[in-house]
C-alpha cells in the first residue's frame, strides 16, 4: 500500500502547480486524491492555498473565460458547461463573463462564422447557413445570438 502524502508535500506540489499556471480548487483536490492525500490534508492544503492567494476560483474563471473565447473561440454555453464540470459556482461564472468585453465575444463569433462560411462556399445559401449555424451552436454560441448575427 502506498504511503499517505503529508501536508507539507501536498502543499509544496500544489504551490508549484498553482505558480506554473492558473488552477481551480477542484483540479487541485482531484490531484491530491490521486497522490493519496487524505480528505483532511487536502482540505487544509486548499485552505492554505486560498489564504496565500495561490488559488482563487474567481481569478481562474475569469482567465478561463477570456482564454477560451480569445483562443479557442468558444461560446458562452460551452465555456459555462466546462466551468460547471470544475465545480465553479454560477455566480463566479456570471462575474467572469461580465468581465469579458463584448467585442472579444463578437470577434470570436465572427472569426468562426467566417471560417465556416469560407469552407462551405459551393453550397446553396440556405444549406450553407444551416450548416454554419449548427457548427456555431456546437462551438457553444447561443442559438438566438447565432441566428441574429449569422448574416451580418
Tab-separated table of C-alpha atoms in Angstrom:
chain	number	residue	atom	x	y	z
A	1	UNK	CA	0.000	0.000	0.000
A	2	UNK	CA	1.246	3.469	-0.855
A	3	UNK	CA	2.098	5.822	1.963
A	4	UNK	CA	-0.140	8.807	2.542
A	5	UNK	CA	1.211	12.124	1.316
A	6	UNK	CA	1.885	14.651	4.075
A	7	UNK	CA	0.524	18.184	4.350
A	8	UNK	CA	3.905	19.751	3.554
A	9	UNK	CA	4.486	17.559	0.493
A	10	UNK	CA	1.000	18.221	-0.863
A	11	UNK	CA	1.289	21.947	-0.174
A	12	UNK	CA	4.637	22.171	-1.949
A	13	UNK	CA	3.385	20.269	-5.012
A	14	UNK	CA	0.193	22.331	-5.206
A	15	UNK	CA	2.067	25.608	-4.801
A	16	UNK	CA	4.307	24.597	-7.694
A	17	UNK	CA	1.293	23.755	-9.872
A	18	UNK	CA	-0.521	26.971	-8.962
A	19	UNK	CA	2.581	29.082	-9.607
A	20	UNK	CA	3.072	27.431	-13.005
A	21	UNK	CA	-0.459	28.138	-14.210
A	22	UNK	CA	-3.908	29.127	-13.014
A	23	UNK	CA	-5.672	26.281	-11.157
A	24	UNK	CA	-9.064	25.903	-9.537
A	25	UNK	CA	-9.717	24.239	-6.209
A	26	UNK	CA	-11.441	21.264	-7.859
A	27	UNK	CA	-8.407	20.468	-10.045
A	28	UNK	CA	-6.068	20.549	-7.054
A	29	UNK	CA	-8.467	18.441	-4.997
A	30	UNK	CA	-8.502	15.798	-7.757
A	31	UNK	CA	-4.699	15.796	-7.992
A	32	UNK	CA	-4.303	15.360	-4.239
A	33	UNK	CA	-6.763	12.463	-4.330
A	34	UNK	CA	-4.590	10.796	-6.991
A	35	UNK	CA	-1.469	11.420	-4.914
A	36	UNK	CA	-3.035	9.655	-1.938
A	37	UNK	CA	-3.717	12.621	0.333
A	38	UNK	CA	-6.432	12.208	2.937
A	39	UNK	CA	-9.537	14.399	2.785
A	40	UNK	CA	-8.368	16.272	5.886
A	41	UNK	CA	-4.926	17.040	4.412
A	42	UNK	CA	-6.458	18.072	1.088
A	43	UNK	CA	-8.882	20.463	2.794
A	44	UNK	CA	-6.059	22.017	4.835
A	45	UNK	CA	-3.904	22.439	1.729
A	46	UNK	CA	-6.745	24.060	-0.212
A	47	UNK	CA	-7.398	26.447	2.687
A	48	UNK	CA	-3.700	27.372	2.898
A	49	UNK	CA	-3.520	27.943	-0.869
A	50	UNK	CA	-6.570	30.193	-0.808
A	51	UNK	CA	-5.229	32.142	2.186
A	52	UNK	CA	-1.880	32.666	0.407
A	53	UNK	CA	-3.703	33.654	-2.843
A	54	UNK	CA	-2.152	30.803	-4.837
A	55	UNK	CA	-5.653	29.679	-5.792
A	56	UNK	CA	-8.692	31.828	-6.490
A	57	UNK	CA	-11.686	30.360	-8.316
A	58	UNK	CA	-12.846	33.814	-9.456
A	59	UNK	CA	-9.450	34.574	-10.984
A	60	UNK	CA	-9.391	31.106	-12.568
A	61	UNK	CA	-12.872	31.506	-14.074
A	62	UNK	CA	-12.052	34.949	-15.482
A	63	UNK	CA	-8.868	33.662	-17.109
A	64	UNK	CA	-10.653	30.544	-18.403
A	65	UNK	CA	-13.464	32.565	-19.986
A	66	UNK	CA	-11.041	35.045	-21.547
A	67	UNK	CA	-8.715	32.363	-22.932
A	68	UNK	CA	-11.412	30.038	-24.281
A	69	UNK	CA	-13.120	32.959	-26.004
A	70	UNK	CA	-9.999	34.511	-27.500
A	71	UNK	CA	-8.007	31.434	-28.430
A	72	UNK	CA	-10.481	28.561	-28.824
A	73	UNK	CA	-13.408	30.739	-29.981
A	74	UNK	CA	-15.866	29.024	-27.654
A	75	UNK	CA	-19.288	30.444	-26.955
A	76	UNK	CA	-20.850	31.110	-23.556
A	77	UNK	CA	-22.690	27.788	-23.365
A	78	UNK	CA	-19.660	25.566	-23.913
A	79	UNK	CA	-17.470	27.628	-21.591
A	80	UNK	CA	-20.130	27.625	-18.880
A	81	UNK	CA	-20.519	23.852	-19.101
A	82	UNK	CA	-16.768	23.323	-18.759
A	83	UNK	CA	-16.662	25.562	-15.680
A	84	UNK	CA	-19.615	23.680	-14.173
A	85	UNK	CA	-17.633	20.456	-14.601
A	86	UNK	CA	-14.924	22.065	-12.466
A	87	UNK	CA	-17.492	22.886	-9.757
A	88	UNK	CA	-17.270	26.649	-10.248
A	89	UNK	CA	-20.385	28.389	-8.900
A	90	UNK	CA	-22.898	30.134	-11.162
A	91	UNK	CA	-22.212	33.497	-9.515
A	92	UNK	CA	-18.493	33.255	-10.245
A	93	UNK	CA	-19.191	32.251	-13.854
A	94	UNK	CA	-21.582	35.157	-14.264
A	95	UNK	CA	-18.949	37.580	-12.949
A	96	UNK	CA	-16.294	36.114	-15.245
A	97	UNK	CA	-18.478	36.678	-18.305
A	98	UNK	CA	-19.291	40.205	-17.104
A	99	UNK	CA	-15.571	40.999	-17.244
A	100	UNK	CA	-15.266	39.727	-20.832
A	101	UNK	CA	-15.572	42.578	-23.344
A	102	UNK	CA	-18.498	42.109	-25.721
A	103	UNK	CA	-16.153	42.978	-28.599
A	104	UNK	CA	-13.979	39.926	-27.812
A	105	UNK	CA	-17.027	37.649	-27.781
A	106	UNK	CA	-18.331	39.082	-31.030
A	107	UNK	CA	-14.864	38.771	-32.635
A	108	UNK	CA	-14.673	35.079	-31.671
A	109	UNK	CA	-18.123	34.518	-33.172
A	110	UNK	CA	-17.301	36.367	-36.395
A	111	UNK	CA	-13.995	34.533	-36.786
A	112	UNK	CA	-15.654	31.125	-36.519
A	113	UNK	CA	-18.608	32.191	-38.706
A	114	UNK	CA	-16.341	33.480	-41.482
A	115	UNK	CA	-14.092	30.414	-41.315
A	116	UNK	CA	-17.049	28.055	-41.680
A	117	UNK	CA	-18.726	30.088	-44.437
A	118	UNK	CA	-15.483	30.058	-46.410
A	119	UNK	CA	-15.327	26.251	-46.151
A	120	UNK	CA	-18.908	25.869	-47.429
A	121	UNK	CA	-18.682	28.231	-50.385
A	122	UNK	CA	-20.027	25.788	-53.020
A	123	UNK	CA	-23.326	25.035	-51.261
A	124	UNK	CA	-26.653	26.798	-51.725
A	125	UNK	CA	-27.118	29.779	-49.344
A	126	UNK	CA	-29.804	28.071	-47.246
A	127	UNK	CA	-27.738	24.904	-46.784
A	128	UNK	CA	-24.585	26.913	-46.068
A	129	UNK	CA	-26.370	28.965	-43.385
A	130	UNK	CA	-27.894	25.840	-41.825
A	131	UNK	CA	-24.546	24.082	-41.552
A	132	UNK	CA	-22.806	27.216	-40.293
A	133	UNK	CA	-25.469	27.743	-37.619
A	134	UNK	CA	-25.161	24.117	-36.474
A	135	UNK	CA	-21.376	24.491	-36.274
A	136	UNK	CA	-21.578	27.723	-34.263
A	137	UNK	CA	-24.105	26.234	-31.841
A	138	UNK	CA	-21.775	23.249	-31.412
A	139	UNK	CA	-18.985	25.730	-30.553
A	140	UNK	CA	-21.170	26.942	-27.677
A	141	UNK	CA	-22.730	30.117	-29.049
A	142	UNK	CA	-26.326	30.750	-28.029
A	143	UNK	CA	-28.820	29.815	-30.787
A	144	UNK	CA	-30.632	33.173	-30.726
A	145	UNK	CA	-27.280	35.012	-30.921
A	146	UNK	CA	-26.246	32.809	-33.859
A	147	UNK	CA	-29.432	33.372	-35.843
A	148	UNK	CA	-29.430	37.134	-35.194
A	149	UNK	CA	-25.820	37.548	-36.296
A	150	UNK	CA	-25.337	34.850	-38.922
A	151	UNK	CA	-25.858	37.023	-41.985
A	152	UNK	CA	-24.398	40.286	-40.710
